[in-house]
Short mmCIF file of N, CA and C in Angstrom, two decimals:
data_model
loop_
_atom_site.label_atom_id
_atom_site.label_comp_id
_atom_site.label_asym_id
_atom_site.label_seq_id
_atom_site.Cartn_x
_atom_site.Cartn_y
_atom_site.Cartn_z
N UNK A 1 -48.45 -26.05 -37.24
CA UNK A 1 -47.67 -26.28 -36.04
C UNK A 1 -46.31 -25.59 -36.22
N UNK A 2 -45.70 -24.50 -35.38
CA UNK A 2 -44.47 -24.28 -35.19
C UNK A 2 -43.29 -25.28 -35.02
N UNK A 3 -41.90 -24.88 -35.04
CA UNK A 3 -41.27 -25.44 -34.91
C UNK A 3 -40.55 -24.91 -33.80
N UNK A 4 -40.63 -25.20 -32.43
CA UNK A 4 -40.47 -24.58 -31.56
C UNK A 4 -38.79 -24.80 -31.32
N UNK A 5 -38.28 -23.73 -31.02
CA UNK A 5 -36.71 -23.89 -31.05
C UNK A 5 -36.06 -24.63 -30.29
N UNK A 6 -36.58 -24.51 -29.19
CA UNK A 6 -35.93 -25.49 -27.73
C UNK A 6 -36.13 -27.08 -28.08
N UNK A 7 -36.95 -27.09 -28.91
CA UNK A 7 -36.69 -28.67 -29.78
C UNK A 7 -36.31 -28.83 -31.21
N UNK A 8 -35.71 -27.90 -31.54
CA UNK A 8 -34.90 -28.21 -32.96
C UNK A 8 -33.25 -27.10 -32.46
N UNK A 9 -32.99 -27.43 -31.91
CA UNK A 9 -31.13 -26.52 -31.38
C UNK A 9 -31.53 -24.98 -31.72
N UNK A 10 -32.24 -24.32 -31.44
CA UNK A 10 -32.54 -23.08 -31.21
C UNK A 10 -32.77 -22.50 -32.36
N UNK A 11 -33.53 -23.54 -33.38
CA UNK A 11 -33.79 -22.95 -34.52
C UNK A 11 -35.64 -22.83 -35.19
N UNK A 12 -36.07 -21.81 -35.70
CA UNK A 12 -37.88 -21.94 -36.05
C UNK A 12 -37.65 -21.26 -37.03
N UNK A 13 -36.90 -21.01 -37.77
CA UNK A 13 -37.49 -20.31 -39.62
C UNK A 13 -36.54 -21.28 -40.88
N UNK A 14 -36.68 -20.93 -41.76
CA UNK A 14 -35.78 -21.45 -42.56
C UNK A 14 -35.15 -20.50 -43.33
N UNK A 15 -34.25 -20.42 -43.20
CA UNK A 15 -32.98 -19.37 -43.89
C UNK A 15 -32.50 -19.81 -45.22
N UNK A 16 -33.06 -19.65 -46.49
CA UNK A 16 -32.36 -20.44 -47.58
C UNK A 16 -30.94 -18.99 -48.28
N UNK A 17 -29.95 -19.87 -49.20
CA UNK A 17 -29.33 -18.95 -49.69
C UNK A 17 -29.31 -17.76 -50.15
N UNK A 18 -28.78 -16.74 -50.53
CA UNK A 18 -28.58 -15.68 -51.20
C UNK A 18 -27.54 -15.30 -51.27
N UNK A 19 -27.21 -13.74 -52.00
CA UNK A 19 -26.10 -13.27 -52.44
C UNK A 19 -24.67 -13.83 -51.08
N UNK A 20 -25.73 -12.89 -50.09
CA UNK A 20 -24.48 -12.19 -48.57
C UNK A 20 -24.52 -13.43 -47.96
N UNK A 21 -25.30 -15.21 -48.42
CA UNK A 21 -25.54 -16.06 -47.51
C UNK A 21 -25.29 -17.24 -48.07
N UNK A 22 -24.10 -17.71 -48.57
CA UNK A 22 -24.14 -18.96 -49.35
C UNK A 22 -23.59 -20.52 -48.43
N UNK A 23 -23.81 -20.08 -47.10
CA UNK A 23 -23.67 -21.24 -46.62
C UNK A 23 -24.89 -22.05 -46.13
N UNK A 24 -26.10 -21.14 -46.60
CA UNK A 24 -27.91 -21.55 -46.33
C UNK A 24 -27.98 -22.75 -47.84
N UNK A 25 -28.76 -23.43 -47.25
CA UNK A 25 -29.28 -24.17 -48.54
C UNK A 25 -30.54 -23.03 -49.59
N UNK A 26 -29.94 -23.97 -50.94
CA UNK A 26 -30.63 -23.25 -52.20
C UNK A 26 -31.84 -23.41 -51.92
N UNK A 27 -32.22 -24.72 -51.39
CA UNK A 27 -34.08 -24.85 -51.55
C UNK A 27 -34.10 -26.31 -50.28
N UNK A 28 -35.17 -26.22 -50.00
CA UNK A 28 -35.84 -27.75 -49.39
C UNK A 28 -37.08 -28.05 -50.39
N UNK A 29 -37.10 -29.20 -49.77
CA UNK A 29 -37.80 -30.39 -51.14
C UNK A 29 -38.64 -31.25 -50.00
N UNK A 30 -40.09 -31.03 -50.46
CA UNK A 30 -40.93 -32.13 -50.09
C UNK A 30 -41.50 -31.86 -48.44
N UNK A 31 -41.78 -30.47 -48.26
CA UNK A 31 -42.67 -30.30 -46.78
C UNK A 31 -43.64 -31.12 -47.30
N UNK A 32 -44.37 -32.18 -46.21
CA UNK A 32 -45.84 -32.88 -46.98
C UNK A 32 -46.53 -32.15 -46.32
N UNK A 33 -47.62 -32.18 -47.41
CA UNK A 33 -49.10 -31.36 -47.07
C UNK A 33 -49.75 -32.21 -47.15
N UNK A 34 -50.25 -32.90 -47.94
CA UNK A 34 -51.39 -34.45 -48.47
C UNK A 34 -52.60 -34.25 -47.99
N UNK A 35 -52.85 -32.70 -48.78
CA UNK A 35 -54.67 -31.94 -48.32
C UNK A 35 -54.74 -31.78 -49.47
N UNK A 36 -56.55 -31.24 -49.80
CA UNK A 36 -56.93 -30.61 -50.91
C UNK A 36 -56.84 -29.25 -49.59
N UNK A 37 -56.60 -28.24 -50.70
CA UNK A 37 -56.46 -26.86 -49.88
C UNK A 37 -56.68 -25.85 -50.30
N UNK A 38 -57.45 -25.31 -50.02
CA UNK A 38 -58.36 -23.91 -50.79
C UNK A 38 -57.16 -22.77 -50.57
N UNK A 39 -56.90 -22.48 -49.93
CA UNK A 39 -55.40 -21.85 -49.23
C UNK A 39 -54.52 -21.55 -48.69
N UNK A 40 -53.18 -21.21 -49.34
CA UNK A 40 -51.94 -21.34 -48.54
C UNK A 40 -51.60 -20.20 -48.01
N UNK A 41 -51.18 -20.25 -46.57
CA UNK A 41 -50.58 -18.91 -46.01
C UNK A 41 -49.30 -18.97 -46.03
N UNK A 42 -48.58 -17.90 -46.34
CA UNK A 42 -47.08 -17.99 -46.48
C UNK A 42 -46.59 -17.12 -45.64
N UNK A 43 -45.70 -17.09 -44.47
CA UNK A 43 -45.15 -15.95 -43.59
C UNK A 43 -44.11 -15.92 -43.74
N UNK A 44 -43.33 -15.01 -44.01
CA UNK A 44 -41.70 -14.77 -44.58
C UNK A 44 -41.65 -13.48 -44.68
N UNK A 45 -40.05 -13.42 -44.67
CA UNK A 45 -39.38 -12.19 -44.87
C UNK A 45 -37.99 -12.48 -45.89
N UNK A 46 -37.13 -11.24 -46.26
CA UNK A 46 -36.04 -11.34 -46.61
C UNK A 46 -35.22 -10.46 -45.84
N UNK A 47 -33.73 -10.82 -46.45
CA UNK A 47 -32.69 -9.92 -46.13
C UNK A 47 -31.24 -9.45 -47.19
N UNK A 48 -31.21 -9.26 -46.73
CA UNK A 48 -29.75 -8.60 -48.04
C UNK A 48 -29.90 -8.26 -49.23
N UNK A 49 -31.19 -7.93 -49.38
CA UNK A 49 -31.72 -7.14 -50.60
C UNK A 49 -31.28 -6.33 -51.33
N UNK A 50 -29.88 -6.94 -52.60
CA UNK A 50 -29.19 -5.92 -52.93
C UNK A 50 -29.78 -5.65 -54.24
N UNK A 51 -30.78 -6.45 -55.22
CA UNK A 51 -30.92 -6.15 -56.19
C UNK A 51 -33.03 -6.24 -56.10
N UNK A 52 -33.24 -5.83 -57.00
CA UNK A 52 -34.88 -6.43 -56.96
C UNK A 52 -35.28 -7.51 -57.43
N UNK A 53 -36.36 -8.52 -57.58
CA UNK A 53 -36.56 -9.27 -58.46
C UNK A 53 -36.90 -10.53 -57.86
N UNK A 54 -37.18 -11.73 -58.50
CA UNK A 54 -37.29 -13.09 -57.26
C UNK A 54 -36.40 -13.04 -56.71
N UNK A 55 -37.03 -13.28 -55.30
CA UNK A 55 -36.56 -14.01 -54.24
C UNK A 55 -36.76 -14.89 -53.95
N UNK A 56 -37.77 -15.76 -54.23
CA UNK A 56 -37.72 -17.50 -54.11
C UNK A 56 -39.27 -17.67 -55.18
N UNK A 57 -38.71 -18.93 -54.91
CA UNK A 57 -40.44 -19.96 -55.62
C UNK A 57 -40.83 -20.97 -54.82
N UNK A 58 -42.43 -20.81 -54.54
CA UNK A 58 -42.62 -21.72 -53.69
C UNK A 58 -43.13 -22.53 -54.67
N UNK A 59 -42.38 -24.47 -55.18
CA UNK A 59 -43.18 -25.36 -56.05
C UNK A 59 -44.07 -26.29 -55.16
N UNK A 60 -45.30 -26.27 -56.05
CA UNK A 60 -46.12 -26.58 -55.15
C UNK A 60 -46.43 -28.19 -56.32
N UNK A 61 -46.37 -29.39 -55.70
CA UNK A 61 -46.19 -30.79 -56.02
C UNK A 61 -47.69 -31.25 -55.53
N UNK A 62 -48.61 -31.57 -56.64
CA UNK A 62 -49.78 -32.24 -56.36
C UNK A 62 -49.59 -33.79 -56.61
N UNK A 63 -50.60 -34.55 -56.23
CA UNK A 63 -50.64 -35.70 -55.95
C UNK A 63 -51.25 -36.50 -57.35
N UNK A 64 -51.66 -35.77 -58.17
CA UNK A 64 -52.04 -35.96 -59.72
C UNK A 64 -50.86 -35.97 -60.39
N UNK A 65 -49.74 -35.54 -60.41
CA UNK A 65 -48.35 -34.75 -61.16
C UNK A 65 -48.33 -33.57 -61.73
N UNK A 66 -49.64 -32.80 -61.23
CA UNK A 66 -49.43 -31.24 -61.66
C UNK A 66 -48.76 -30.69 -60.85
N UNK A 67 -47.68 -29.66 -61.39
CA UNK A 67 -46.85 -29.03 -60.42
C UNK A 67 -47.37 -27.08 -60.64
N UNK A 68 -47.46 -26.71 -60.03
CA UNK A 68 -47.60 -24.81 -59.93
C UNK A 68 -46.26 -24.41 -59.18
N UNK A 69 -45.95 -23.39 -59.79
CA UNK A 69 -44.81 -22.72 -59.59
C UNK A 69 -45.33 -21.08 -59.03
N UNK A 70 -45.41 -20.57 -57.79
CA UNK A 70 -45.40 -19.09 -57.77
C UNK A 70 -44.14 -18.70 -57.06
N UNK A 71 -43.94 -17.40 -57.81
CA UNK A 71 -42.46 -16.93 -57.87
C UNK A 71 -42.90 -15.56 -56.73
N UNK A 72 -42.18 -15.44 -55.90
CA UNK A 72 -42.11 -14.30 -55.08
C UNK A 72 -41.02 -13.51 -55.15
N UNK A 73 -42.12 -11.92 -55.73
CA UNK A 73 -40.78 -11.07 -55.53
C UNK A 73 -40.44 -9.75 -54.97
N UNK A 74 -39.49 -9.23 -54.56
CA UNK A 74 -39.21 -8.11 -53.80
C UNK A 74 -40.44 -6.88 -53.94
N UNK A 75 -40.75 -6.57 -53.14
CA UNK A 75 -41.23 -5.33 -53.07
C UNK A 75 -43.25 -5.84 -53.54
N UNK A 76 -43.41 -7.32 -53.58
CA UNK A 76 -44.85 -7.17 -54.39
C UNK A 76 -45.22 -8.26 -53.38
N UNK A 77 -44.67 -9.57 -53.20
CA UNK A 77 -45.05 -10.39 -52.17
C UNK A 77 -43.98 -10.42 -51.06
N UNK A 78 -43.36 -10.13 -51.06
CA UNK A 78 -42.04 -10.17 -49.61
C UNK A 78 -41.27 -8.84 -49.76
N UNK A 79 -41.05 -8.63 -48.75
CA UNK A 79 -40.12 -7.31 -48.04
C UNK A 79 -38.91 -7.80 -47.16
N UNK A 80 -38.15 -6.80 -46.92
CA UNK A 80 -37.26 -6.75 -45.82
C UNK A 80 -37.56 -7.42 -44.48
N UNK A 81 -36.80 -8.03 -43.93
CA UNK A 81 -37.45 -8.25 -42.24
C UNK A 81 -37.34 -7.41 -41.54
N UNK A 82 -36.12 -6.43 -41.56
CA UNK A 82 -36.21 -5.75 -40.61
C UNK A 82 -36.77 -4.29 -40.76
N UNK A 83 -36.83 -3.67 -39.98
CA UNK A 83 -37.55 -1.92 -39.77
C UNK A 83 -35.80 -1.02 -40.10
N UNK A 84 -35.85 -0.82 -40.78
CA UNK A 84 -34.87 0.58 -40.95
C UNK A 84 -34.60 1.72 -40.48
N UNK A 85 -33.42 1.69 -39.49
CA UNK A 85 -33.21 2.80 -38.16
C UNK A 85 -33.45 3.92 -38.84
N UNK A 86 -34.73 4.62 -37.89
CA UNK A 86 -35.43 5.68 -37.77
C UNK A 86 -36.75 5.64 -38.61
N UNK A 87 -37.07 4.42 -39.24
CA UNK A 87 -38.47 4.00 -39.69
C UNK A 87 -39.30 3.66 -38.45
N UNK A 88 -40.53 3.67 -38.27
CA UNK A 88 -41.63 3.35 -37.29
C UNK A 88 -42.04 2.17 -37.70
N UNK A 89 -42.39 1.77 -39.18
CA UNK A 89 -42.97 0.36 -39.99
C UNK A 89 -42.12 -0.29 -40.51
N UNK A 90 -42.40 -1.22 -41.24
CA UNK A 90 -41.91 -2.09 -42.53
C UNK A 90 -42.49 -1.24 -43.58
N UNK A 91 -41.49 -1.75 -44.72
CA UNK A 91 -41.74 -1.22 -46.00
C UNK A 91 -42.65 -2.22 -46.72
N UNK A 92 -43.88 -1.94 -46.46
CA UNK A 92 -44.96 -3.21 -46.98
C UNK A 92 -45.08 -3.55 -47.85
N UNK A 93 -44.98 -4.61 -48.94
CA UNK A 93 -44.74 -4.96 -50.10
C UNK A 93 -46.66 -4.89 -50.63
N UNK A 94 -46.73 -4.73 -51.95
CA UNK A 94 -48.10 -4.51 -52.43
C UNK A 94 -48.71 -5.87 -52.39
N UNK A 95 -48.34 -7.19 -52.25
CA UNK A 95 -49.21 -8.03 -52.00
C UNK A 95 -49.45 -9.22 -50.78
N UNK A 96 -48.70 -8.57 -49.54
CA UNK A 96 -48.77 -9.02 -48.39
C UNK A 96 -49.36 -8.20 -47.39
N UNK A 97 -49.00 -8.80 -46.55
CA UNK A 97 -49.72 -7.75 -45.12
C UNK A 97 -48.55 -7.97 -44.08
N UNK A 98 -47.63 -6.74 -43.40
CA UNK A 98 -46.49 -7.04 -42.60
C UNK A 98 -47.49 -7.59 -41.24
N UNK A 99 -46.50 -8.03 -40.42
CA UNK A 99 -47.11 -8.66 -39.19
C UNK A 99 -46.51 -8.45 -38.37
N UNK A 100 -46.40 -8.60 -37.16
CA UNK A 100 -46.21 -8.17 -36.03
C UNK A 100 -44.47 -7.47 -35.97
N UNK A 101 -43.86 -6.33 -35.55
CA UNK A 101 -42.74 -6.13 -35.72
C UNK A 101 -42.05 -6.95 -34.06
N UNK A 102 -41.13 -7.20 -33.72
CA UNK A 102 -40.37 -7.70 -33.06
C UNK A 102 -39.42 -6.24 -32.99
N UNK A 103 -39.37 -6.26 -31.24
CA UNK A 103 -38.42 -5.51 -30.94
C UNK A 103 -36.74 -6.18 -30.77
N UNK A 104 -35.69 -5.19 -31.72
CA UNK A 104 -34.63 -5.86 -31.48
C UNK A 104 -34.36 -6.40 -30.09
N UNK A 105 -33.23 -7.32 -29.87
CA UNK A 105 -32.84 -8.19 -28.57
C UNK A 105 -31.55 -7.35 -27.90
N UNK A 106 -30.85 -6.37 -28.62
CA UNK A 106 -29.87 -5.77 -28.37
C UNK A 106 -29.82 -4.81 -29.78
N UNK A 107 -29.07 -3.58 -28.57
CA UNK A 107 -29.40 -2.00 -28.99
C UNK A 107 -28.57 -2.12 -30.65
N UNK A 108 -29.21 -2.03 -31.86
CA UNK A 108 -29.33 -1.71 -33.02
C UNK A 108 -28.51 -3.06 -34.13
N UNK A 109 -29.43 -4.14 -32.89
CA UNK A 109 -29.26 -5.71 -33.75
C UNK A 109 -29.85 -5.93 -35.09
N UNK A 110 -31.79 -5.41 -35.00
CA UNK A 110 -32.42 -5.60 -36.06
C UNK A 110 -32.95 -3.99 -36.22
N UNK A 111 -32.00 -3.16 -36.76
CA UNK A 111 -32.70 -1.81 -36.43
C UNK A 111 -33.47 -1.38 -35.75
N UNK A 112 -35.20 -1.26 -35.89
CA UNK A 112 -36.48 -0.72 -35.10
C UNK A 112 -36.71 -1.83 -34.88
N UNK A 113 -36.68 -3.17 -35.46
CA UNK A 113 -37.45 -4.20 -35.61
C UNK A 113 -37.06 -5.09 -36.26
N UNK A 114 -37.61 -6.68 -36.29
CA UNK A 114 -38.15 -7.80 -37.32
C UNK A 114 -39.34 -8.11 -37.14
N UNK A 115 -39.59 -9.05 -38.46
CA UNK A 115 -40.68 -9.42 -38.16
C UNK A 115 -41.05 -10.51 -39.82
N UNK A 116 -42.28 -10.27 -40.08
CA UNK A 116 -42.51 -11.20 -41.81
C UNK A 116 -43.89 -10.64 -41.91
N UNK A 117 -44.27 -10.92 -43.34
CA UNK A 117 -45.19 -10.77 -43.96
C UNK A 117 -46.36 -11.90 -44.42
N UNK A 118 -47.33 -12.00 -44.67
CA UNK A 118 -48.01 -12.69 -45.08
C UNK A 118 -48.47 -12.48 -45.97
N UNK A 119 -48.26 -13.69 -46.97
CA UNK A 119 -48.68 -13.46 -48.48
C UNK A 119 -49.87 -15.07 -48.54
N UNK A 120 -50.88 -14.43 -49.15
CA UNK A 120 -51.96 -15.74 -49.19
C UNK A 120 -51.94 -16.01 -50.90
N UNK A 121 -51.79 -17.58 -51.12
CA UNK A 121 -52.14 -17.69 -52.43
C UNK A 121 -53.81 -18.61 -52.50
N UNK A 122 -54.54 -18.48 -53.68
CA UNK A 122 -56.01 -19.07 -53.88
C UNK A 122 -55.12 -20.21 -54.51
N UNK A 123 -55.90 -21.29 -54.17
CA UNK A 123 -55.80 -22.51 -55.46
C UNK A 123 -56.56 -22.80 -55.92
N UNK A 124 -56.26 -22.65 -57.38
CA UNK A 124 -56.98 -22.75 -58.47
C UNK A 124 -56.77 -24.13 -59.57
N UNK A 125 -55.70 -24.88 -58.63
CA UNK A 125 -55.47 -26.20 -59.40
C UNK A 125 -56.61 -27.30 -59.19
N UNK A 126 -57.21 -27.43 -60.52
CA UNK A 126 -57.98 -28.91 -60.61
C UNK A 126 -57.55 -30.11 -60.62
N UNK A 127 -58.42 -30.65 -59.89
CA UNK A 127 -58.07 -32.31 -59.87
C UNK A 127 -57.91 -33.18 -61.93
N UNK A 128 -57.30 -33.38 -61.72
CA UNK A 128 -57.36 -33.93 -63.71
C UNK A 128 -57.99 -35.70 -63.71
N UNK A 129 -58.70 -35.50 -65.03
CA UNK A 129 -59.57 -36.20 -65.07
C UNK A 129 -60.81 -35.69 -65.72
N UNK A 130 -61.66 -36.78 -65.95
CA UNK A 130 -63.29 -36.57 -67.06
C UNK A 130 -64.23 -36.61 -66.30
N UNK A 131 -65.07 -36.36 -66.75
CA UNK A 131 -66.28 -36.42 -65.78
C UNK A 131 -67.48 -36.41 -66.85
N UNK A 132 -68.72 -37.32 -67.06
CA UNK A 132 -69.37 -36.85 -68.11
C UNK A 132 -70.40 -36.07 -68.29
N UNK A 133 -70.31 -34.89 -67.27
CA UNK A 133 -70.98 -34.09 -67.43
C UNK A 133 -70.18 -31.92 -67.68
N UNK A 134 -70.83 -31.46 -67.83
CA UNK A 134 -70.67 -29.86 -68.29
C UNK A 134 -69.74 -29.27 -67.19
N UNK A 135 -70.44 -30.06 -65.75
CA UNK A 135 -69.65 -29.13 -64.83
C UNK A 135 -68.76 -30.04 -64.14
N UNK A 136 -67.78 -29.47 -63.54
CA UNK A 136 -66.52 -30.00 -62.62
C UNK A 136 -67.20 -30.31 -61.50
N UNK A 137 -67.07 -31.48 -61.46
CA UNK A 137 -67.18 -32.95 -60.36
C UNK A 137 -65.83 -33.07 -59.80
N UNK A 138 -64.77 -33.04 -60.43
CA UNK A 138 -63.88 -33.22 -59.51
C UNK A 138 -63.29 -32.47 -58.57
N UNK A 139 -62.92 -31.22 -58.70
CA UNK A 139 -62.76 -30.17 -57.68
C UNK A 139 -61.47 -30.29 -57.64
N UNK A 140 -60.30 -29.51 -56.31
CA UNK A 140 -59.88 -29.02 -56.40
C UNK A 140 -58.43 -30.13 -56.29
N UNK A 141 -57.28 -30.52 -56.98
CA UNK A 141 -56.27 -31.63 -56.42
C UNK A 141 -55.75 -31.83 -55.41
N UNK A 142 -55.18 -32.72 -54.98
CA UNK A 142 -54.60 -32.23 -53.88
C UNK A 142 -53.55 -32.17 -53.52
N UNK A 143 -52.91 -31.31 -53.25
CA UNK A 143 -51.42 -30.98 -52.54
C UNK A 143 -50.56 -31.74 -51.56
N UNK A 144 -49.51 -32.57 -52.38
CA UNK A 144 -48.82 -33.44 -51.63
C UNK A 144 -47.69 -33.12 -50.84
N UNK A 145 -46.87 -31.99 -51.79
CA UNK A 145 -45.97 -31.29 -50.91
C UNK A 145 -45.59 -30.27 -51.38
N UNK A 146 -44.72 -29.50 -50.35
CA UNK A 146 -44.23 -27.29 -51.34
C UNK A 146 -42.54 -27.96 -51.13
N UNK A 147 -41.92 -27.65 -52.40
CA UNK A 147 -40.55 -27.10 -52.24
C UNK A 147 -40.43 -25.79 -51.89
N UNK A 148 -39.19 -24.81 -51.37
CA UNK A 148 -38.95 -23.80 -51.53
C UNK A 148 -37.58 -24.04 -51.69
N UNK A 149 -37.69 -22.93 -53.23
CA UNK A 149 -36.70 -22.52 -53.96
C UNK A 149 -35.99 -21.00 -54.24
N UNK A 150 -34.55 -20.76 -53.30
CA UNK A 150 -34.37 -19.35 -53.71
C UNK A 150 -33.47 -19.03 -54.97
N UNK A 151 -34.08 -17.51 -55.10
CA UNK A 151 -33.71 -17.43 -56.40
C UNK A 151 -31.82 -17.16 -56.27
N UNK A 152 -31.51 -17.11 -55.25
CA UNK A 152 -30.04 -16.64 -55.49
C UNK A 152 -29.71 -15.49 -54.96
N UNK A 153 -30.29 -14.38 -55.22
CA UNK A 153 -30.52 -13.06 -54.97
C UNK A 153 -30.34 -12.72 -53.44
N UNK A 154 -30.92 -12.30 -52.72
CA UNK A 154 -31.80 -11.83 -51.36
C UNK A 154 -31.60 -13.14 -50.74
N UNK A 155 -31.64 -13.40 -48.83
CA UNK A 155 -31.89 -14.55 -48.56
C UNK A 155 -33.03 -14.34 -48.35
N UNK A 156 -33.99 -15.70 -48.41
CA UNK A 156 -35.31 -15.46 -48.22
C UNK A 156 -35.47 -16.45 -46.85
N UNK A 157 -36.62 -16.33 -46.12
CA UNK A 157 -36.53 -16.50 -44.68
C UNK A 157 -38.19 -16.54 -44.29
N UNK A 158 -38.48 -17.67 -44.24
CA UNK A 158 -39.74 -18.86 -44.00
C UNK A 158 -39.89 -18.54 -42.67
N UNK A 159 -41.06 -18.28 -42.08
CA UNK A 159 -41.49 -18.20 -40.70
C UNK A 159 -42.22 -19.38 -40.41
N UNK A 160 -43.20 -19.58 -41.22
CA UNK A 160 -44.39 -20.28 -41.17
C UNK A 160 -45.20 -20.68 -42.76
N UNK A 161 -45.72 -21.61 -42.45
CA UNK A 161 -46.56 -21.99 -44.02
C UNK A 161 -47.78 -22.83 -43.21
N UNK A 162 -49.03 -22.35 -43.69
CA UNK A 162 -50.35 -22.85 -42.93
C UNK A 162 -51.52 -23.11 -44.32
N UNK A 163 -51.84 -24.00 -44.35
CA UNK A 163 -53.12 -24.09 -45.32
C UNK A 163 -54.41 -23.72 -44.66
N UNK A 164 -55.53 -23.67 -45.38
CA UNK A 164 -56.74 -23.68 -45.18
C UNK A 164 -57.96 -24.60 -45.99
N UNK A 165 -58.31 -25.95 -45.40
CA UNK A 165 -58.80 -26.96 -46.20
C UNK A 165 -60.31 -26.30 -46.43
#
C-alpha cells in the first residue's frame, strides 16, 4: 500500500540522512511485516552522491531473533534519482532495474528526470529449530519488521517496500 500524500501533509517516500542532508533522520525502526516472505521488493533511489560506497542497510528483524543485514551500495543496488541534463536514462546500477523516469515539474528541477530503482532480495533465512528428520520441516522465518539504516554518505530515498509471500 502507498502512502498517498494528500493523507500524510504532502509526503510518500522516505528521505533518510546524508552528507548534503542532515536534517533527515539516520534510520526508521520497526516497519511491521509479520509474514514469512519469499521476497522483498525494494524501490529507491539516492541523491548527493559525493563519494561511492553504502548508502544504507536495510535490517531485516525476524520473529525467531535472527536479524540479516543487506547493505546497499552505490552504483550495484541503488543509483541516482535523477537523469543528468542531456542524459536520455538513468545510470542503472548492476543489481537493480531503473523504473519509470518522471518528468521534471519545472524547467531543470530534476534534470531529464526522477524516478527509483528496484532491487529484489531472495530470503534465505530459516526458521531455527530441530526437526528429527534429514530435511527442513521448518521453512522459511518469519519477518517481523525492516529498519532502514543510512550509511551517512548519499541521502538515500525509499519509494516503496513490497513483499512476496
Amino acid at each position: 500500500q502507498f502512502v498517498a500524500p494528500e493523507e500524510n501533509g504532502g509526503k510518500s517516500a522516505v528521505f533518510l540522512r546524508g552528507t548534503h542532508r542532515k536534517e533527515f533522520p539516520s534510520e526508521i525502526r520497526g516497519i511491521p511485516v509479520n509474514r514469512v516472505v519469499k521476497r522483498i521488493f525494494f524501490y529507491h533511489g539516492m541523491c548527493y552522491n559525493t563519494e561511492n560506497g553504502k548508502v544504507l542497510t536495510y535490517r531485516l528483524n525476524f520473529a525467531d531473533g535472527q536479524v540479516r543485514e543487506i547493505p546497499v551500495y552505490a552504483g550495484s543496488e541503488i543509483a541516482d534519482w535523477k537523469i543528468v541534463p542531456g542524459a536520455k536514462t538513468f545510470n542503472e546500477p548492476l543489481r537493480a532495474i531503473a523504473g519509470k523516469a518522471y518528468p521534471p515539474m519545472a524547467k531543470e528541477q530534476w534534470g531529464e528526470g526522477a524516478g527509483g530503482f528496484l532491487f529484489v532480495w531472495e530470503n534465505d533465512v530459516r526458521r531455527k529449530g530441530v526437526t528429527n528428520q534429514d530435511v527442513d520441516q521448518l521453512g522459511l522465518a518469519e519477518l517481523r519488521s525492516i529498519d532502514i539504516v543510512s550509511a551517512g554518505r548519499a541521502t538515500p530515498i525509499v519509494f516503496a517496500i513490497t513483499v512476496e509471500e
